[in-house]
Amino acid sequence: MIVTTKQLFAHAYGKYAIGAYNINNLEQTMGLFEGNVRSKAPFIVQLSKGARNYTHKLMLEAMMQTADKIFPEAVFAVHLDHGDEKTCMDCIASGVYSSVMIDASAFPYEENVAITKRVVDAAHAKGIVVEAELGQLKGVEEDVTAAEHVYTKPEEVVDFVSKTGCDSLACAIGTSHGAFKFSGDQKLRYDILEEIQKKLPGFPLVMHGSSSVPPGEVARINAAGGAIKGAKGVDATQFLGAAKRGVTKINIDTDGRLVWTRVHREFFRDKPEKFDLRDPGKIFMKEYADFIYEKNCLLGSAYQVDDARAFIEKNK
Ligand code: G3H
Ligand code: 13P
Ligand code: ZN
């Protein structure tokens, strides 16, 4: 059942966070749905501009509709990750996406407000909901690079949300995209989250750049020929603390890429005579499903799906 992120957030708020997982291909789609159905978790499928351009946007959209038929137990949102205005409008018109993110966070404040408002107006007219962003994550965010963290300013959030009408807000609190998030200890600014929550009680917040980059996974990749040095991620035991502070969506992409890389490197290291892509593909789909299961247990979303479905039906 495809639902909006707003419906999912209303159930999760203050209790747990929904896993928002980026996918690009068929194997990720199958593993993602298997893992979420097995862990009985509501979830968000994130499709980035990069994913939409990797093969064809229509292929991804068709996969979402087909997965909805293959997995009738799944309760999920189809969400555009880090969209620009043009891509948001395209997704709003598609009839498949239930949620879009407009990421105008690199623009000056007033421009961010104006762009976000245009997207919100178009989305709401079609029953689609919108995530916006204030502040900037250090490093690369889709096409834009920030040299340093630009933390979300709590004093701006009420004005931004009331002027734009956005349905959720991505906040920059010290995470970053990719596998190299911290050079020393992780420094997540939960104090900023607390201030934002005080100003916007009950309003759903989003944490990007939340992969954990497990050292064991990186070690296995490197032992199988990889060269990933200095990688560090977010401590997943902090997810529930974020959820208590109003975070309802936690974005995870890099960790899934690491699973893919580990499976394929180990497979071809151990079986150099093999060349059927389905052999590592089958292992990957199972390993990715197991990974999703474990992540949902840490997010607190595991075993919430029956309650979430009933809640959504009741509040329609
Ligand atoms: O935030 C970015 C996501 O990890 C998506 O990455 O643009 O390479 O698909 P991508
Ligand atoms: P990671 O790179 O930490 O997985 O973050 C993904 C993300 O924020 C997608 O929007
Ligand atoms: Zn992101």
Coordinates of C-alpha atoms and ligand atoms in Angstrom, one line a residue:
M1 CA 0.0 0.0 0.0
I2 CA 1.6 3.3 -1.1
V3 CA 0.9 6.0 1.5
T4 CA 2.3 9.5 2.1
T5 CA 5.2 10.2 4.4
K6 CA 2.9 12.4 6.4
Q7 CA 0.7 9.5 7.2
L8 CA 3.7 7.4 8.3
F9 CA 5.1 10.3 10.4
A10 CA 1.8 10.8 12.2
H11 CA 2.0 7.3 13.5
A12 CA 5.8 7.3 14.3
Y13 CA 6.1 10.8 15.9
G14 CA 7.9 10.7 19.2
K15 CA 8.1 6.9 19.3
Y16 CA 10.3 5.6 16.4
A17 CA 11.8 6.7 13.1
I18 CA 10.9 5.4 9.6
G19 CA 13.8 4.0 7.6
A20 CA 14.2 5.9 4.3
Y21 CA 16.3 3.7 2.0
N22 CA 17.8 4.8 -1.4
I23 CA 17.5 2.2 -4.2
N24 CA 18.7 2.2 -7.8
N25 CA 18.0 -1.2 -9.3
L26 CA 15.9 -4.4 -9.2
E27 CA 18.1 -6.3 -6.7
Q28 CA 17.9 -3.5 -4.2
T29 CA 14.2 -3.2 -4.7
M30 CA 13.6 -6.9 -4.0
G31 CA 15.9 -7.0 -1.0
L32 CA 14.3 -3.8 0.4
F33 CA 10.8 -5.1 0.2
E34 CA 11.7 -8.5 1.5
G35 CA 13.5 -7.0 4.5
N36 CA 10.7 -4.6 5.4
V37 CA 8.0 -7.2 5.0
R38 CA 9.9 -9.7 7.1
S39 CA 10.5 -7.1 9.9
K40 CA 6.9 -5.9 9.6
A41 CA 8.1 -2.3 9.2
P42 CA 6.5 0.7 7.4
F43 CA 9.2 2.3 5.2
I44 CA 10.1 4.9 2.7
V45 CA 11.7 4.1 -0.7
Q46 CA 13.9 7.0 -1.8
L47 CA 14.7 7.7 -5.4
S48 CA 17.3 10.3 -6.1
K49 CA 17.9 12.2 -9.3
G50 CA 21.0 10.0 -9.8
A51 CA 18.9 6.9 -9.4
R52 CA 16.3 8.3 -11.9
N53 CA 19.1 8.9 -14.4
Y54 CA 21.0 5.7 -13.8
T55 CA 18.6 3.6 -16.0
H56 CA 15.3 5.3 -16.6
K57 CA 12.9 7.0 -14.3
L58 CA 10.0 5.1 -15.7
M59 CA 11.7 1.8 -14.9
L60 CA 12.0 2.8 -11.2
E61 CA 8.4 4.0 -11.1
A62 CA 7.2 0.7 -12.7
M63 CA 9.2 -1.2 -10.2
M64 CA 7.5 0.6 -7.3
Q65 CA 4.0 -0.1 -8.7
T66 CA 5.0 -3.8 -9.3
A67 CA 6.5 -4.2 -5.9
D68 CA 3.2 -2.9 -4.4
K69 CA 1.5 -5.8 -6.1
I70 CA 4.1 -8.4 -5.3
F71 CA 4.2 -7.4 -1.6
P72 CA 0.6 -6.6 -0.5
E73 CA 1.8 -6.5 3.1
A74 CA 4.1 -3.6 2.5
V75 CA 3.2 -0.1 3.7
F76 CA 5.5 2.4 2.1
A77 CA 5.9 5.9 0.7
V78 CA 7.6 6.5 -2.7
H79 CA 9.8 9.6 -2.1
L80 CA 12.0 11.8 -4.3
D81 CA 15.3 12.4 -2.5
H82 CA 17.0 15.8 -2.8
G83 CA 14.9 17.1 -5.7
D84 CA 15.3 20.3 -7.6
E85 CA 12.1 22.2 -8.6
K86 CA 12.0 20.7 -12.1
T87 CA 12.4 17.1 -10.8
C88 CA 9.8 17.7 -8.1
M89 CA 7.3 18.8 -10.6
D90 CA 8.0 15.8 -12.8
C91 CA 7.5 13.4 -9.8
I92 CA 4.3 15.2 -8.8
A93 CA 3.0 14.7 -12.3
S94 CA 4.1 11.0 -12.4
G95 CA 1.2 9.5 -10.4
V96 CA 3.6 7.2 -8.5
Y97 CA 5.4 9.4 -6.0
S98 CA 3.5 10.1 -2.7
S99 CA 6.2 12.5 -1.4
V100 CA 8.9 14.7 -2.7
M101 CA 11.9 16.5 -1.2
I102 CA 12.7 19.9 -2.5
D103 CA 16.3 20.6 -1.6
A104 CA 16.8 24.4 -2.1
S105 CA 19.0 24.6 1.0
A106 CA 21.9 25.9 -0.9
F107 CA 20.0 29.0 -2.0
P108 CA 19.7 32.1 0.2
Y109 CA 16.9 31.9 2.8
E110 CA 14.2 33.9 0.9
E111 CA 14.8 31.9 -2.3
N112 CA 14.6 28.6 -0.5
V113 CA 11.2 29.8 0.9
A114 CA 10.0 30.8 -2.6
I115 CA 11.1 27.7 -4.4
T116 CA 9.8 25.4 -1.6
K117 CA 6.4 27.2 -1.6
R118 CA 6.0 26.7 -5.3
V119 CA 6.7 23.0 -5.0
V120 CA 4.3 22.7 -1.9
D121 CA 1.5 24.4 -3.8
A122 CA 1.8 22.0 -6.8
A123 CA 2.2 18.9 -4.6
H124 CA -0.6 19.6 -2.2
A125 CA -3.0 20.2 -5.2
K126 CA -2.4 16.5 -6.0
G127 CA -2.4 15.1 -2.4
I128 CA 1.4 14.7 -2.4
V129 CA 3.5 15.9 0.6
V130 CA 6.8 17.8 0.7
E131 CA 10.0 17.6 2.7
A132 CA 12.1 20.7 2.6
E133 CA 15.6 21.5 4.0
L134 CA 17.0 24.3 6.1
G135 CA 20.8 24.3 6.8
Q136 CA 23.4 22.4 4.8
L137 CA 25.1 19.1 5.4
K138 CA 28.9 19.2 5.1
G139 CA 30.1 17.6 1.9
V140 CA 28.1 16.7 -1.2
E141 CA 24.3 17.0 -1.3
E142 CA 23.3 15.9 -4.8
D143 CA 24.8 18.6 -7.0
V144 CA 26.0 21.0 -4.3
T145 CA 29.1 20.8 -2.0
A146 CA 29.4 22.6 1.3
A147 CA 32.9 22.9 2.9
E148 CA 31.5 23.0 6.4
H149 CA 28.3 22.1 8.3
V150 CA 25.8 24.9 8.1
Y151 CA 23.6 23.9 11.1
T152 CA 19.9 24.6 10.9
K153 CA 19.1 27.8 12.8
P154 CA 16.2 27.1 15.2
E155 CA 15.2 30.7 15.0
E156 CA 14.3 30.3 11.3
V157 CA 12.1 27.2 11.5
V158 CA 8.8 28.6 12.4
D159 CA 8.9 31.3 9.8
F160 CA 10.1 28.8 7.2
V161 CA 7.4 26.2 7.9
S162 CA 4.6 28.7 8.1
K163 CA 5.6 30.6 4.9
T164 CA 6.2 27.4 2.8
G165 CA 3.6 25.0 4.2
C166 CA 6.1 22.1 3.9
D167 CA 5.1 18.8 5.7
S168 CA 8.5 17.9 7.2
L169 CA 11.8 19.5 7.6
A170 CA 15.3 18.1 7.0
C171 CA 17.7 19.6 9.6
A172 CA 21.5 19.8 9.5
I173 CA 22.8 18.7 12.9
G174 CA 26.3 17.4 12.0
T175 CA 25.7 14.4 9.8
S176 CA 27.0 14.3 6.3
H177 CA 26.4 12.1 3.2
G178 CA 28.7 9.2 2.3
A179 CA 31.2 7.0 4.2
F180 CA 33.5 9.7 5.8
K181 CA 31.3 11.6 8.2
F182 CA 33.6 12.3 11.2
S183 CA 37.4 12.5 11.6
G184 CA 37.3 12.1 15.4
D185 CA 34.3 11.4 17.6
Q186 CA 30.9 11.8 16.1
K187 CA 29.4 15.2 17.0
L188 CA 25.7 15.2 16.5
R189 CA 24.0 18.4 17.7
Y190 CA 20.9 17.0 19.4
D191 CA 20.7 20.3 21.3
I192 CA 19.7 21.9 18.0
L193 CA 17.1 19.2 17.4
E194 CA 15.7 19.9 20.9
E195 CA 15.4 23.6 20.2
I196 CA 13.7 23.0 16.9
Q197 CA 11.3 20.6 18.5
K198 CA 10.4 23.2 21.2
K199 CA 9.6 25.7 18.4
L200 CA 7.7 23.2 16.2
P201 CA 6.1 20.7 18.6
G202 CA 4.7 17.6 16.8
F203 CA 6.3 18.6 13.5
P204 CA 8.2 15.8 11.7
L205 CA 11.9 16.3 11.3
V206 CA 14.3 14.4 9.1
M207 CA 17.9 13.3 9.5
H208 CA 19.9 12.9 6.3
G209 CA 23.4 11.3 6.2
S210 CA 22.6 8.7 8.8
S211 CA 24.4 5.6 7.6
S212 CA 26.4 3.8 10.3
V213 CA 29.3 2.7 8.0
P214 CA 29.9 -0.4 10.2
P215 CA 33.7 -1.0 10.7
G216 CA 33.2 -4.8 10.2
E217 CA 31.7 -4.2 6.8
V218 CA 34.5 -1.9 5.7
A219 CA 37.1 -4.4 7.0
R220 CA 35.5 -7.2 5.0
I221 CA 35.5 -5.0 1.8
N222 CA 39.1 -4.0 2.3
A223 CA 40.1 -7.7 3.0
A224 CA 38.5 -8.6 -0.4
G225 CA 40.5 -6.0 -2.3
G226 CA 38.8 -2.7 -1.4
A227 CA 40.6 0.5 -0.3
I228 CA 38.2 2.4 1.9
K229 CA 40.3 4.3 4.5
G230 CA 39.1 6.5 7.3
A231 CA 35.4 5.7 7.0
K232 CA 33.1 6.5 9.9
G233 CA 29.4 6.8 10.4
V234 CA 26.6 7.6 12.8
D235 CA 26.2 5.5 15.9
A236 CA 22.8 3.7 15.3
T237 CA 22.1 3.5 19.0
Q238 CA 21.4 7.2 18.8
F239 CA 18.4 6.7 16.4
L240 CA 15.8 6.3 19.1
G241 CA 17.1 9.4 20.9
A242 CA 16.6 11.4 17.7
A243 CA 13.1 9.9 17.3
K244 CA 12.2 11.2 20.8
R245 CA 13.3 14.7 19.7
G246 CA 10.9 14.7 16.7
V247 CA 12.9 12.9 14.0
T248 CA 10.5 10.6 12.1
K249 CA 12.6 9.8 9.0
I250 CA 16.2 8.6 9.0
N251 CA 18.0 8.4 5.6
I252 CA 20.2 5.5 4.8
D253 CA 22.0 4.9 1.4
T254 CA 25.7 4.4 2.0
D255 CA 25.3 1.4 4.3
G256 CA 23.3 -0.4 1.5
R257 CA 26.1 0.4 -1.0
L258 CA 28.6 -1.2 1.4
V259 CA 26.5 -4.4 1.6
W260 CA 26.5 -4.5 -2.2
T261 CA 30.3 -3.9 -2.4
R262 CA 31.1 -6.5 0.3
V263 CA 28.9 -9.2 -1.3
H264 CA 30.3 -8.7 -4.8
R265 CA 34.0 -8.3 -3.8
E266 CA 33.9 -11.5 -1.6
F267 CA 32.0 -13.4 -4.2
F268 CA 34.4 -12.8 -7.0
R269 CA 37.4 -13.2 -4.8
D270 CA 36.2 -16.6 -3.6
K271 CA 34.8 -17.8 -6.9
P272 CA 37.0 -16.3 -9.7
E273 CA 35.7 -18.8 -12.2
K274 CA 32.1 -17.6 -12.0
F275 CA 30.4 -15.1 -14.3
D276 CA 26.7 -15.5 -13.9
L277 CA 25.5 -12.2 -12.4
R278 CA 22.6 -13.9 -10.7
D279 CA 24.9 -15.8 -8.4
P280 CA 26.1 -12.8 -6.4
G281 CA 22.7 -11.1 -7.1
K282 CA 20.9 -13.8 -5.1
I283 CA 23.3 -13.4 -2.2
F284 CA 23.0 -9.6 -2.3
M285 CA 19.2 -9.7 -2.2
K286 CA 19.3 -11.9 0.9
E287 CA 22.0 -9.9 2.6
Y288 CA 20.3 -6.6 1.9
A289 CA 17.0 -7.9 3.3
D290 CA 18.9 -9.0 6.5
F291 CA 20.5 -5.6 6.7
I292 CA 17.1 -3.8 6.4
Y293 CA 15.7 -6.1 9.1
E294 CA 18.5 -5.2 11.5
K295 CA 18.2 -1.5 10.7
N296 CA 14.5 -1.4 11.3
C297 CA 15.1 -3.0 14.8
L298 CA 17.4 -0.1 15.6
L299 CA 15.0 2.5 14.2
G300 CA 12.2 1.1 16.3
S301 CA 10.1 0.7 13.1
A302 CA 10.2 -3.1 13.2
Y303 CA 6.8 -4.8 14.1
Q304 CA 4.9 -1.4 13.7
V305 CA 3.3 -2.1 10.4
D306 CA 0.0 -3.6 11.5
D307 CA -0.6 -0.8 13.9
A308 CA 0.5 1.8 11.4
R309 CA -1.8 0.4 8.7
A310 CA -4.8 0.4 11.1
F311 CA -3.9 4.0 12.2
I312 CA -3.7 5.2 8.5
E313 CA -7.0 3.5 7.6
K314 CA -8.7 5.0 10.6
N315 CA -7.4 8.6 9.9
K316 CA -8.1 8.6 6.1
Ligands
G3H1 O1 21.8 12.0 -0.5 C1 22.2 11.4 -1.5 C2 21.9 10.0 -1.6 O2 22.8 9.2 -0.9 C3 21.7 9.6 -3.0 O3 22.9 9.5 -3.7 O4 22.6 11.0 -5.6 O5 24.4 9.3 -5.6 O6 22.0 8.6 -5.8 P1 23.0 9.6 -5.3
13P2 P1 24.1 8.3 3.9 O1 25.1 8.7 2.9 O2 24.6 8.5 5.3 O3 23.5 6.9 3.7 O4 22.8 9.3 3.7 C1 21.9 9.1 2.8 C2 20.9 10.3 2.6 O5 20.9 11.2 3.4 C3 20.1 10.3 1.4 O6 19.3 11.5 1.3
ZN3 ZN 20.3 13.2 2.0

